[in-house]
PDB file of C-alpha atoms and ligand atoms in Angstrom:
ATOM      1  CA  MET U   1    -155.716 -24.660 -22.804  1.00 92.00           C
ATOM      2  CA  ARG U   2    -156.639 -22.155 -19.912  1.00 96.00           C
ATOM      3  CA  GLU U   3    -155.015 -22.855 -16.544  1.00 97.00           C
ATOM      4  CA  VAL U   4    -157.302 -21.989 -13.626  1.00 97.00           C
ATOM      5  CA  GLU U   5    -155.720 -22.150 -10.120  1.00 97.00           C
ATOM      6  CA  VAL U   6    -158.021 -24.041  -7.679  1.00 98.00           C
ATOM      7  CA  SER U   7    -157.540 -21.272  -5.176  1.00 98.00           C
ATOM      8  CA  ARG U   8    -159.971 -19.328  -7.337  1.00 98.00           C
ATOM      9  CA  LEU U   9    -162.559 -22.014  -6.753  1.00 98.00           C
ATOM     10  CA  THR U  10    -162.000 -21.712  -3.087  1.00 98.00           C
ATOM     11  CA  ASP U  11    -162.367 -17.947  -3.049  1.00 98.00           C
ATOM     12  CA  VAL U  12    -165.454 -17.819  -5.248  1.00 98.00           C
ATOM     13  CA  ILE U  13    -167.306 -20.689  -3.424  1.00 98.00           C
ATOM     14  CA  GLU U  14    -166.518 -18.967  -0.030  1.00 98.00           C
ATOM     15  CA  LYS U  15    -168.196 -16.004  -1.416  1.00 98.00           C
ATOM     16  CA  LEU U  16    -171.013 -17.610  -2.881  1.00 98.00           C
ATOM     17  CA  CYS U  17    -171.968 -19.659   0.158  1.00 98.00           C
ATOM     18  CA  ILE U  18    -172.424 -16.488   2.292  1.00 98.00           C
ATOM     19  CA  GLU U  19    -174.255 -14.378  -0.432  1.00 97.00           C
ATOM     20  CA  ALA U  20    -176.519 -17.328  -1.405  1.00 98.00           C
ATOM     21  CA  ASN U  21    -177.619 -17.728   2.340  1.00 98.00           C
ATOM     22  CA  GLU U  22    -178.141 -14.086   2.904  1.00 97.00           C
ATOM     23  CA  HIS U  23    -179.916 -12.849  -0.371  1.00 97.00           C
ATOM     24  CA  LEU U  24    -182.689 -14.531  -1.981  1.00 97.00           C
ATOM     25  CA  PRO U  25    -182.659 -14.281  -5.816  1.00 96.00           C
ATOM     26  CA  GLU U  26    -184.728 -11.455  -7.274  1.00 96.00           C
ATOM     27  CA  ASP U  27    -186.942 -13.885  -9.111  1.00 96.00           C
ATOM     28  CA  VAL U  28    -187.878 -15.572  -5.845  1.00 96.00           C
ATOM     29  CA  LYS U  29    -188.537 -12.327  -4.045  1.00 96.00           C
ATOM     30  CA  CYS U  30    -190.715 -11.101  -6.832  1.00 97.00           C
ATOM     31  CA  ALA U  31    -192.831 -14.424  -7.140  1.00 96.00           C
ATOM     32  CA  ILE U  32    -193.346 -14.133  -3.256  1.00 97.00           C
ATOM     33  CA  LYS U  33    -194.581 -10.670  -3.659  1.00 96.00           C
ATOM     34  CA  THR U  34    -196.750 -11.485  -6.420  1.00 95.00           C
ATOM     35  CA  CYS U  35    -198.507 -14.351  -4.521  1.00 95.00           C
ATOM     36  CA  ARG U  36    -198.879 -11.968  -1.652  1.00 96.00           C
ATOM     37  CA  ALA U  37    -200.902  -9.396  -3.718  1.00 94.00           C
ATOM     38  CA  CYS U  38    -203.141 -12.271  -4.891  1.00 92.00           C
ATOM     39  CA  GLU U  39    -203.924 -13.713  -1.398  1.00 95.00           C
ATOM     40  CA  ASP U  40    -207.117 -12.744   0.401  1.00 89.00           C
ATOM     41  CA  GLY U  41    -207.129 -14.690   3.407  1.00 92.00           C
ATOM     42  CA  GLU U  42    -205.639 -12.533   6.479  1.00 95.00           C
ATOM     43  CA  ILE U  43    -203.562 -15.386   7.876  1.00 96.00           C
ATOM     44  CA  ALA U  44    -201.901 -16.171   4.456  1.00 97.00           C
ATOM     45  CA  LYS U  45    -201.410 -12.626   3.940  1.00 96.00           C
ATOM     46  CA  GLY U  46    -199.805 -12.197   7.363  1.00 96.00           C
ATOM     47  CA  VAL U  47    -197.436 -15.120   6.800  1.00 97.00           C
ATOM     48  CA  LEU U  48    -196.165 -13.822   3.395  1.00 97.00           C
ATOM     49  CA  ASP U  49    -195.717 -10.397   5.041  1.00 97.00           C
ATOM     50  CA  ASN U  50    -193.641 -12.102   7.753  1.00 97.00           C
ATOM     51  CA  ILE U  51    -191.592 -13.968   4.954  1.00 97.00           C
ATOM     52  CA  ILE U  52    -191.101 -10.713   3.117  1.00 97.00           C
ATOM     53  CA  GLU U  53    -189.891  -8.860   6.138  1.00 97.00           C
ATOM     54  CA  ASN U  54    -187.580 -11.671   6.855  1.00 97.00           C
ATOM     55  CA  PHE U  55    -185.890 -11.727   3.571  1.00 96.00           C
ATOM     56  CA  ASP U  56    -185.611  -7.786   3.741  1.00 97.00           C
ATOM     57  CA  ILE U  57    -184.037  -8.012   7.115  1.00 97.00           C
ATOM     58  CA  ALA U  58    -181.543 -10.742   5.742  1.00 97.00           C
ATOM     59  CA  ASP U  59    -180.660  -8.349   2.852  1.00 97.00           C
ATOM     60  CA  LYS U  60    -180.040  -5.263   4.957  1.00 97.00           C
ATOM     61  CA  GLU U  61    -178.245  -6.832   7.839  1.00 97.00           C
ATOM     62  CA  ASN U  62    -176.248  -9.513   5.881  1.00 97.00           C
ATOM     63  CA  VAL U  63    -177.769 -12.391   8.134  1.00 97.00           C
ATOM     64  CA  PRO U  64    -178.878 -15.691   6.924  1.00 97.00           C
ATOM     65  CA  ILE U  65    -182.514 -15.834   5.654  1.00 97.00           C
ATOM     66  CA  CYS U  66    -182.981 -19.177   7.608  1.00 97.00           C
ATOM     67  CA  GLN U  67    -181.587 -21.114  10.387  1.00 96.00           C
ATOM     68  CA  ASP U  68    -181.181 -24.045   8.266  1.00 97.00           C
ATOM     69  CA  THR U  69    -178.203 -22.896   6.048  1.00 97.00           C
ATOM     70  CA  GLY U  70    -178.391 -26.198   4.097  1.00 97.00           C
ATOM     71  CA  MET U  71    -176.185 -28.543   2.733  1.00 98.00           C
ATOM     72  CA  ALA U  72    -173.799 -26.932   0.088  1.00 98.00           C
ATOM     73  CA  CYS U  73    -174.678 -28.252  -3.287  1.00 98.00           C
ATOM     74  CA  VAL U  74    -171.988 -26.979  -5.728  1.00 98.00           C
ATOM     75  CA  PHE U  75    -172.550 -27.247  -9.364  1.00 97.00           C
ATOM     76  CA  LEU U  76    -169.648 -26.700 -11.745  1.00 98.00           C
ATOM     77  CA  GLU U  77    -169.991 -26.258 -15.586  1.00 98.00           C
ATOM     78  CA  ILE U  78    -166.289 -26.735 -16.695  1.00 98.00           C
ATOM     79  CA  GLY U  79    -165.109 -25.687 -20.099  1.00 98.00           C
ATOM     80  CA  GLN U  80    -163.164 -28.516 -21.668  1.00 98.00           C
ATOM     81  CA  ASP U  81    -160.367 -26.169 -22.487  1.00 98.00           C
ATOM     82  CA  VAL U  82    -159.705 -25.655 -18.682  1.00 98.00           C
ATOM     83  CA  HIS U  83    -156.817 -27.103 -16.749  1.00 98.00           C
ATOM     84  CA  PHE U  84    -157.057 -26.992 -13.117  1.00 98.00           C
ATOM     85  CA  VAL U  85    -153.640 -26.232 -11.408  1.00 98.00           C
ATOM     86  CA  GLY U  86    -152.262 -25.564  -7.879  1.00 98.00           C
ATOM     87  CA  GLY U  87    -153.886 -28.380  -5.866  1.00 98.00           C
ATOM     88  CA  ASP U  88    -156.849 -30.848  -5.504  1.00 98.00           C
ATOM     89  CA  PHE U  89    -159.979 -29.863  -7.068  1.00 98.00           C
ATOM     90  CA  THR U  90    -162.405 -31.516  -4.605  1.00 98.00           C
ATOM     91  CA  ASP U  91    -160.299 -30.103  -1.615  1.00 98.00           C
ATOM     92  CA  ALA U  92    -160.413 -26.675  -3.111  1.00 98.00           C
ATOM     93  CA  ILE U  93    -164.153 -26.640  -3.220  1.00 98.00           C
ATOM     94  CA  ASN U  94    -164.542 -28.103   0.340  1.00 98.00           C
ATOM     95  CA  GLU U  95    -162.231 -25.256   1.617  1.00 98.00           C
ATOM     96  CA  GLY U  96    -164.400 -22.676  -0.111  1.00 98.00           C
ATOM     97  CA  VAL U  97    -167.413 -24.247   1.801  1.00 98.00           C
ATOM     98  CA  ARG U  98    -165.503 -24.514   5.089  1.00 98.00           C
ATOM     99  CA  ARG U  99    -164.414 -20.987   4.901  1.00 98.00           C
ATOM    100  CA  GLY U 100    -167.711 -19.524   3.834  1.00 98.00           C
ATOM    101  CA  TYR U 101    -169.567 -21.086   6.640  1.00 98.00           C
ATOM    102  CA  ASP U 102    -167.122 -20.128   9.179  1.00 98.00           C
ATOM    103  CA  LYS U 103    -166.705 -16.571   8.010  1.00 97.00           C
ATOM    104  CA  GLY U 104    -170.632 -16.013   7.423  1.00 97.00           C
ATOM    105  CA  TYR U 105    -171.608 -17.556  10.931  1.00 97.00           C
ATOM    106  CA  LEU U 106    -173.658 -20.116   8.876  1.00 98.00           C
ATOM    107  CA  ARG U 107    -175.032 -23.118  10.831  1.00 97.00           C
ATOM    108  CA  LYS U 108    -172.823 -26.274  10.230  1.00 98.00           C
ATOM    109  CA  SER U 109    -175.529 -28.937   9.399  1.00 97.00           C
ATOM    110  CA  VAL U 110    -173.648 -31.883   8.054  1.00 98.00           C
ATOM    111  CA  VAL U 111    -173.021 -35.291   9.854  1.00 98.00           C
ATOM    112  CA  LYS U 112    -170.029 -37.417   9.224  1.00 97.00           C
ATOM    113  CA  ASP U 113    -172.118 -40.625   8.991  1.00 98.00           C
ATOM    114  CA  PRO U 114    -175.770 -40.952   8.068  1.00 97.00           C
ATOM    115  CA  VAL U 115    -176.716 -43.473  10.578  1.00 98.00           C
ATOM    116  CA  ARG U 116    -174.172 -42.943  13.418  1.00 97.00           C
ATOM    117  CA  ARG U 117    -174.350 -39.115  13.124  1.00 97.00           C
ATOM    118  CA  GLY U 118    -171.487 -36.780  14.529  1.00 97.00           C
ATOM    119  CA  ASN U 119    -171.254 -33.232  13.026  1.00 98.00           C
ATOM    120  CA  THR U 120    -168.329 -32.637  10.628  1.00 98.00           C
ATOM    121  CA  GLY U 121    -168.060 -29.087  12.167  1.00 97.00           C
ATOM    122  CA  ASP U 122    -167.427 -27.371   9.062  1.00 98.00           C
ATOM    123  CA  ASN U 123    -170.369 -28.255   6.755  1.00 98.00           C
ATOM    124  CA  THR U 124    -168.322 -30.236   4.449  1.00 98.00           C
ATOM    125  CA  PRO U 125    -168.288 -32.394   2.382  1.00 98.00           C
ATOM    126  CA  ALA U 126    -170.144 -30.333  -0.335  1.00 98.00           C
ATOM    127  CA  MET U 127    -172.388 -32.234  -2.847  1.00 98.00           C
ATOM    128  CA  ILE U 128    -170.242 -31.569  -5.960  1.00 98.00           C
ATOM    129  CA  TYR U 129    -171.827 -31.947  -9.546  1.00 97.00           C
ATOM    130  CA  THR U 130    -169.588 -31.552 -12.372  1.00 98.00           C
ATOM    131  CA  GLU U 131    -170.456 -31.053 -16.233  1.00 97.00           C
ATOM    132  CA  ILE U 132    -167.902 -30.864 -19.006  1.00 98.00           C
ATOM    133  CA  VAL U 133    -169.108 -28.101 -21.523  1.00 98.00           C
ATOM    134  CA  PRO U 134    -167.354 -26.342 -24.511  1.00 98.00           C
ATOM    135  CA  GLY U 135    -165.146 -23.436 -24.023  1.00 98.00           C
ATOM    136  CA  ASP U 136    -162.647 -22.152 -21.299  1.00 97.00           C
ATOM    137  CA  GLN U 137    -164.779 -20.858 -18.384  1.00 98.00           C
ATOM    138  CA  VAL U 138    -165.921 -22.234 -15.379  1.00 98.00           C
ATOM    139  CA  LYS U 139    -169.548 -21.521 -14.294  1.00 98.00           C
ATOM    140  CA  ILE U 140    -170.116 -22.042 -10.465  1.00 98.00           C
ATOM    141  CA  THR U 141    -173.440 -22.106  -8.736  1.00 97.00           C
ATOM    142  CA  VAL U 142    -173.938 -22.634  -5.003  1.00 98.00           C
ATOM    143  CA  GLY U 143    -177.259 -23.902  -3.741  1.00 97.00           C
ATOM    144  CA  PRO U 144    -177.397 -24.415  -0.060  1.00 98.00           C
ATOM    145  CA  LYS U 145    -180.170 -27.054   0.358  1.00 97.00           C
ATOM    146  CA  GLY U 146    -182.145 -27.033   3.488  1.00 96.00           C
ATOM    147  CA  PHE U 147    -183.367 -30.458   4.615  1.00 97.00           C
ATOM    148  CA  GLY U 148    -187.068 -29.745   6.052  1.00 96.00           C
ATOM    149  CA  SER U 149    -187.987 -29.601   2.506  1.00 97.00           C
ATOM    150  CA  GLU U 150    -185.260 -31.986   1.211  1.00 97.00           C
ATOM    151  CA  ASN U 151    -187.085 -34.661   3.317  1.00 97.00           C
ATOM    152  CA  MET U 152    -190.279 -34.324   1.566  1.00 98.00           C
ATOM    153  CA  SER U 153    -188.993 -34.951  -1.746  1.00 98.00           C
ATOM    154  CA  MET U 154    -189.707 -38.438  -3.556  1.00 98.00           C
ATOM    155  CA  ILE U 155    -188.812 -40.479  -6.801  1.00 98.00           C
ATOM    156  CA  ARG U 156    -190.779 -43.034  -8.462  1.00 98.00           C
ATOM    157  CA  MET U 157    -189.994 -45.463 -11.200  1.00 98.00           C
ATOM    158  CA  PHE U 158    -193.006 -45.334 -13.406  1.00 98.00           C
ATOM    159  CA  LYS U 159    -193.796 -47.846 -16.200  1.00 97.00           C
ATOM    160  CA  PRO U 160    -194.523 -45.892 -19.478  1.00 98.00           C
ATOM    161  CA  SER U 161    -197.971 -47.088 -19.358  1.00 98.00           C
ATOM    162  CA  ALA U 162    -198.514 -44.653 -16.442  1.00 98.00           C
ATOM    163  CA  GLY U 163    -198.544 -41.972 -18.895  1.00 97.00           C
ATOM    164  CA  LEU U 164    -198.830 -38.222 -18.415  1.00 98.00           C
ATOM    165  CA  GLN U 165    -201.550 -38.663 -15.701  1.00 98.00           C
ATOM    166  CA  GLY U 166    -199.284 -40.710 -13.738  1.00 98.00           C
ATOM    167  CA  ILE U 167    -196.663 -37.931 -13.477  1.00 98.00           C
ATOM    168  CA  LYS U 168    -199.459 -35.369 -12.762  1.00 98.00           C
ATOM    169  CA  ASP U 169    -200.918 -37.372  -9.989  1.00 98.00           C
ATOM    170  CA  PHE U 170    -197.442 -38.103  -8.529  1.00 98.00           C
ATOM    171  CA  ILE U 171    -196.678 -34.410  -8.559  1.00 98.00           C
ATOM    172  CA  LEU U 172    -199.799 -33.655  -6.511  1.00 98.00           C
ATOM    173  CA  GLU U 173    -199.217 -36.559  -4.321  1.00 98.00           C
ATOM    174  CA  VAL U 174    -195.641 -35.535  -3.250  1.00 98.00           C
ATOM    175  CA  VAL U 175    -196.718 -31.808  -2.432  1.00 98.00           C
ATOM    176  CA  GLU U 176    -199.990 -32.945  -0.609  1.00 97.00           C
ATOM    177  CA  THR U 177    -198.014 -35.484   1.549  1.00 97.00           C
ATOM    178  CA  ALA U 178    -195.350 -32.841   2.201  1.00 97.00           C
ATOM    179  CA  GLY U 179    -198.137 -30.414   3.441  1.00 97.00           C
ATOM    180  CA  PRO U 180    -196.828 -27.944   5.965  1.00 97.00           C
ATOM    181  CA  ASN U 181    -193.547 -29.656   6.512  1.00 96.00           C
ATOM    182  CA  PRO U 182    -191.311 -28.100   3.969  1.00 96.00           C
ATOM    183  CA  CYS U 183    -192.294 -24.491   5.033  1.00 95.00           C
ATOM    184  CA  PRO U 184    -194.615 -23.461   2.135  1.00 97.00           C
ATOM    185  CA  PRO U 185    -194.830 -21.577  -0.091  1.00 97.00           C
ATOM    186  CA  MET U 186    -192.659 -23.949  -1.668  1.00 97.00           C
ATOM    187  CA  VAL U 187    -190.633 -24.428  -5.004  1.00 98.00           C
ATOM    188  CA  VAL U 188    -191.237 -27.679  -6.833  1.00 98.00           C
ATOM    189  CA  GLY U 189    -188.527 -29.062  -8.919  1.00 98.00           C
ATOM    190  CA  VAL U 190    -189.551 -31.831 -11.334  1.00 98.00           C
ATOM    191  CA  GLY U 191    -187.147 -34.469 -13.140  1.00 98.00           C
ATOM    192  CA  ILE U 192    -188.799 -36.588 -15.780  1.00 98.00           C
ATOM    193  CA  GLY U 193    -186.393 -39.222 -17.553  1.00 98.00           C
ATOM    194  CA  GLY U 194    -183.018 -40.445 -17.444  1.00 98.00           C
ATOM    195  CA  THR U 195    -181.952 -43.085 -14.962  1.00 98.00           C
ATOM    196  CA  PHE U 196    -183.046 -43.398 -11.161  1.00 98.00           C
ATOM    197  CA  ASP U 197    -179.888 -41.213 -10.354  1.00 98.00           C
ATOM    198  CA  LYS U 198    -179.975 -38.812 -13.223  1.00 98.00           C
ATOM    199  CA  CYS U 199    -183.604 -38.214 -12.706  1.00 98.00           C
ATOM    200  CA  ALA U 200    -183.149 -37.061  -9.033  1.00 98.00           C
ATOM    201  CA  LEU U 201    -180.450 -34.710 -10.430  1.00 97.00           C
ATOM    202  CA  LEU U 202    -182.720 -33.158 -12.945  1.00 98.00           C
ATOM    203  CA  ALA U 203    -185.041 -32.462 -10.065  1.00 98.00           C
ATOM    204  CA  LYS U 204    -182.625 -30.454  -8.182  1.00 97.00           C
ATOM    205  CA  LYS U 205    -181.316 -28.636 -11.319  1.00 96.00           C
ATOM    206  CA  ALA U 206    -185.022 -27.539 -11.883  1.00 97.00           C
ATOM    207  CA  LEU U 207    -184.962 -25.853  -8.552  1.00 97.00           C
ATOM    208  CA  MET U 208    -181.916 -23.820  -9.675  1.00 95.00           C
ATOM    209  CA  ARG U 209    -183.869 -22.320 -12.796  1.00 96.00           C
ATOM    210  CA  PRO U 210    -185.220 -18.889 -12.381  1.00 96.00           C
ATOM    211  CA  LEU U 211    -188.935 -19.098 -11.514  1.00 96.00           C
ATOM    212  CA  ASP U 212    -189.755 -16.612 -14.120  1.00 95.00           C
ATOM    213  CA  SER U 213    -188.423 -19.005 -16.788  1.00 96.00           C
ATOM    214  CA  HIS U 214    -190.061 -21.802 -18.509  1.00 97.00           C
ATOM    215  CA  ASN U 215    -189.036 -25.207 -20.057  1.00 98.00           C
ATOM    216  CA  PRO U 216    -188.114 -24.499 -23.698  1.00 98.00           C
ATOM    217  CA  ASP U 217    -190.409 -27.232 -24.805  1.00 98.00           C
ATOM    218  CA  PRO U 218    -193.915 -25.798 -25.090  1.00 98.00           C
ATOM    219  CA  PHE U 219    -195.395 -29.185 -24.038  1.00 98.00           C
ATOM    220  CA  TYR U 220    -193.435 -29.122 -20.675  1.00 98.00           C
ATOM    221  CA  ALA U 221    -193.932 -25.167 -20.188  1.00 98.00           C
ATOM    222  CA  ASP U 222    -197.671 -25.817 -20.474  1.00 98.00           C
ATOM    223  CA  LEU U 223    -197.372 -28.560 -17.832  1.00 98.00           C
ATOM    224  CA  GLU U 224    -195.386 -26.385 -15.661  1.00 98.00           C
ATOM    225  CA  ASN U 225    -198.224 -23.826 -15.703  1.00 98.00           C
ATOM    226  CA  GLU U 226    -200.962 -26.420 -15.302  1.00 98.00           C
ATOM    227  CA  MET U 227    -199.146 -28.172 -12.442  1.00 98.00           C
ATOM    228  CA  LEU U 228    -198.377 -24.953 -10.528  1.00 98.00           C
ATOM    229  CA  GLU U 229    -202.084 -24.078 -10.766  1.00 97.00           C
ATOM    230  CA  LYS U 230    -203.203 -27.459  -9.599  1.00 98.00           C
ATOM    231  CA  VAL U 231    -200.658 -27.345  -6.662  1.00 98.00           C
ATOM    232  CA  ASN U 232    -202.013 -24.007  -5.629  1.00 97.00           C
ATOM    233  CA  LYS U 233    -205.603 -25.391  -5.549  1.00 97.00           C
ATOM    234  CA  LEU U 234    -204.624 -27.997  -2.906  1.00 97.00           C
ATOM    235  CA  GLY U 235    -205.063 -24.940  -0.559  1.00 96.00           C
ATOM    236  CA  ILE U 236    -202.210 -25.921   1.909  1.00 97.00           C
ATOM    237  CA  GLY U 237    -201.119 -22.162   1.754  1.00 97.00           C
ATOM    238  CA  PRO U 238    -198.347 -20.224   3.573  1.00 97.00           C
ATOM    239  CA  GLN U 239    -196.730 -22.282   6.296  1.00 96.00           C
ATOM    240  CA  GLY U 240    -199.624 -24.760   5.857  1.00 96.00           C
ATOM    241  CA  PHE U 241    -202.246 -22.338   7.333  1.00 96.00           C
ATOM    242  CA  GLY U 242    -204.384 -22.387   4.188  1.00 96.00           C
ATOM    243  CA  GLY U 243    -204.412 -20.109   1.102  1.00 96.00           C
ATOM    244  CA  LYS U 244    -203.961 -19.853  -2.539  1.00 95.00           C
ATOM    245  CA  THR U 245    -200.170 -19.913  -2.229  1.00 96.00           C
ATOM    246  CA  THR U 246    -198.672 -23.565  -1.714  1.00 97.00           C
ATOM    247  CA  ALA U 247    -196.104 -22.882  -4.389  1.00 97.00           C
ATOM    248  CA  ILE U 248    -194.291 -19.989  -6.027  1.00 97.00           C
ATOM    249  CA  GLY U 249    -192.857 -22.002  -8.729  1.00 97.00           C
ATOM    250  CA  LEU U 250    -192.881 -25.313 -10.577  1.00 98.00           C
ATOM    251  CA  ASN U 251    -190.072 -26.036 -12.755  1.00 98.00           C
ATOM    252  CA  ILE U 252    -189.609 -29.255 -14.939  1.00 98.00           C
ATOM    253  CA  GLU U 253    -186.356 -30.607 -16.453  1.00 98.00           C
ATOM    254  CA  THR U 254    -186.380 -33.659 -18.654  1.00 98.00           C
ATOM    255  CA  MET U 255    -184.056 -35.858 -20.651  1.00 98.00           C
ATOM    256  CA  PRO U 256    -184.440 -39.079 -22.831  1.00 98.00           C
ATOM    257  CA  THR U 257    -184.903 -42.334 -21.034  1.00 98.00           C
ATOM    258  CA  HIS U 258    -185.069 -46.170 -21.570  1.00 98.00           C
ATOM    259  CA  ILE U 259    -187.956 -47.446 -23.540  1.00 98.00           C
ATOM    260  CA  ALA U 260    -189.240 -49.627 -20.574  1.00 98.00           C
ATOM    261  CA  GLY U 261    -189.254 -46.729 -18.053  1.00 98.00           C
ATOM    262  CA  MET U 262    -190.355 -43.282 -17.032  1.00 98.00           C
ATOM    263  CA  PRO U 263    -188.912 -42.161 -14.126  1.00 98.00           C
ATOM    264  CA  CYS U 264    -190.017 -39.100 -12.292  1.00 98.00           C
ATOM    265  CA  ALA U 265    -188.309 -37.130  -9.317  1.00 98.00           C
ATOM    266  CA  VAL U 266    -190.022 -34.362  -7.315  1.00 98.00           C
ATOM    267  CA  ASN U 267    -187.539 -32.357  -5.381  1.00 98.00           C
ATOM    268  CA  ILE U 268    -189.303 -29.950  -2.884  1.00 98.00           C
ATOM    269  CA  ASN U 269    -187.609 -26.687  -1.761  1.00 97.00           C
ATOM    270  CA  CYS U 270    -189.013 -24.143   0.782  1.00 96.00           C
ATOM    271  CA  HIS U 271    -189.625 -20.480   0.016  1.00 92.00           C
ATOM    272  CA  VAL U 272    -185.850 -20.036   0.628  1.00 95.00           C
ATOM    273  CA  THR U 273    -184.789 -21.375  -2.802  1.00 94.00           C
ATOM    274  CA  ARG U 274    -181.282 -20.029  -2.561  1.00 94.00           C
ATOM    275  CA  HIS U 275    -178.630 -20.077  -5.235  1.00 96.00           C
ATOM    276  CA  LYS U 276    -175.890 -17.877  -6.472  1.00 97.00           C
ATOM    277  CA  THR U 277    -173.902 -18.124  -9.570  1.00 97.00           C
ATOM    278  CA  GLU U 278    -170.371 -16.813 -10.821  1.00 98.00           C
ATOM    279  CA  VAL U 279    -168.482 -17.439 -13.862  1.00 98.00           C
ATOM    280  CA  ILE U 280    -164.520 -17.562 -13.675  1.00 97.00           C
TER     281      ILE U 280
HETATM  282  O1  LIG M   1    -182.506 -28.139  10.007  1.00 80.43           O
HETATM  283  C1  LIG M   1    -183.435 -27.308  10.143  1.00 80.43           C
HETATM  284  O2  LIG M   1    -183.153 -26.204  10.797  1.00 80.43           O
HETATM  285  C2  LIG M   1    -184.840 -27.693  10.084  1.00 80.43           C
HETATM  286  C3  LIG M   1    -185.394 -27.662   8.681  1.00 80.43           C
HETATM  287  O3  LIG M   1    -185.009 -27.095   7.599  1.00 80.43           O
HETATM  288  C4  LIG M   1    -186.818 -27.449   8.854  1.00 80.43           C
HETATM  289  O4  LIG M   1    -187.441 -27.110   7.749  1.00 80.43           O
HETATM  290  O5  LIG M   1    -187.633 -27.585   9.712  1.00 80.43           O
END
């Protein structure tokens, strides 16, 4: 059994909240630049140039890439041989978010109550997802999630008879309905299978996967390619002004499901698909 002080979680999460908000992952930057090279419309090229200039400035000056610094989604893969000591696990994570958003001058975007509102003032609580895995390490990923894009996400409980075509039509429907609202070019995270709740989590996890990776199952890897191409043929384009680049990536995560169902969730992210990981 390895003892891990919860204060280490706080320190790492403080740092990851700031780094994730200021520095876009290399695979995301690369995908945006590749799309810029393929665009031929003047407006589309101009918008992508602005986006590239924006993330370059954020990198150099250590400022947030976007005014929406997101709700802090914290994913922890916890080795089953880890024993957390020195305080409350959840409090330690929220303290990391509190400190990170304060120190990084990041906008506090969380309300106390979904209906009656009222800012919590420190961007807590974090959305915490834990998974127990073999080993004695803890892998921590912070993905600050903006809500212009979160608002355009959808889930549908398909009957199996809807088949693969039902899934394909749904992905296109969600992206088309989103239109310019999620600040395209977007990243499309798709979850298929599980239960209502697990399916939504799969879609969110799909957004954390590098854009230069593929689902290990060739069937779903092909579907990722096919659907990215189809999404880009919708012509929504950068910031909705038209063009070839509606999405810079489309990742699919799946899991087994019940014989009577085929849940599908589509979680939309803007081009600021931020996440940072550290292992302790
Ligand atoms: O909360 C915001 O800043 C706005 C939002 O992320 C948006 O896409 O407009």
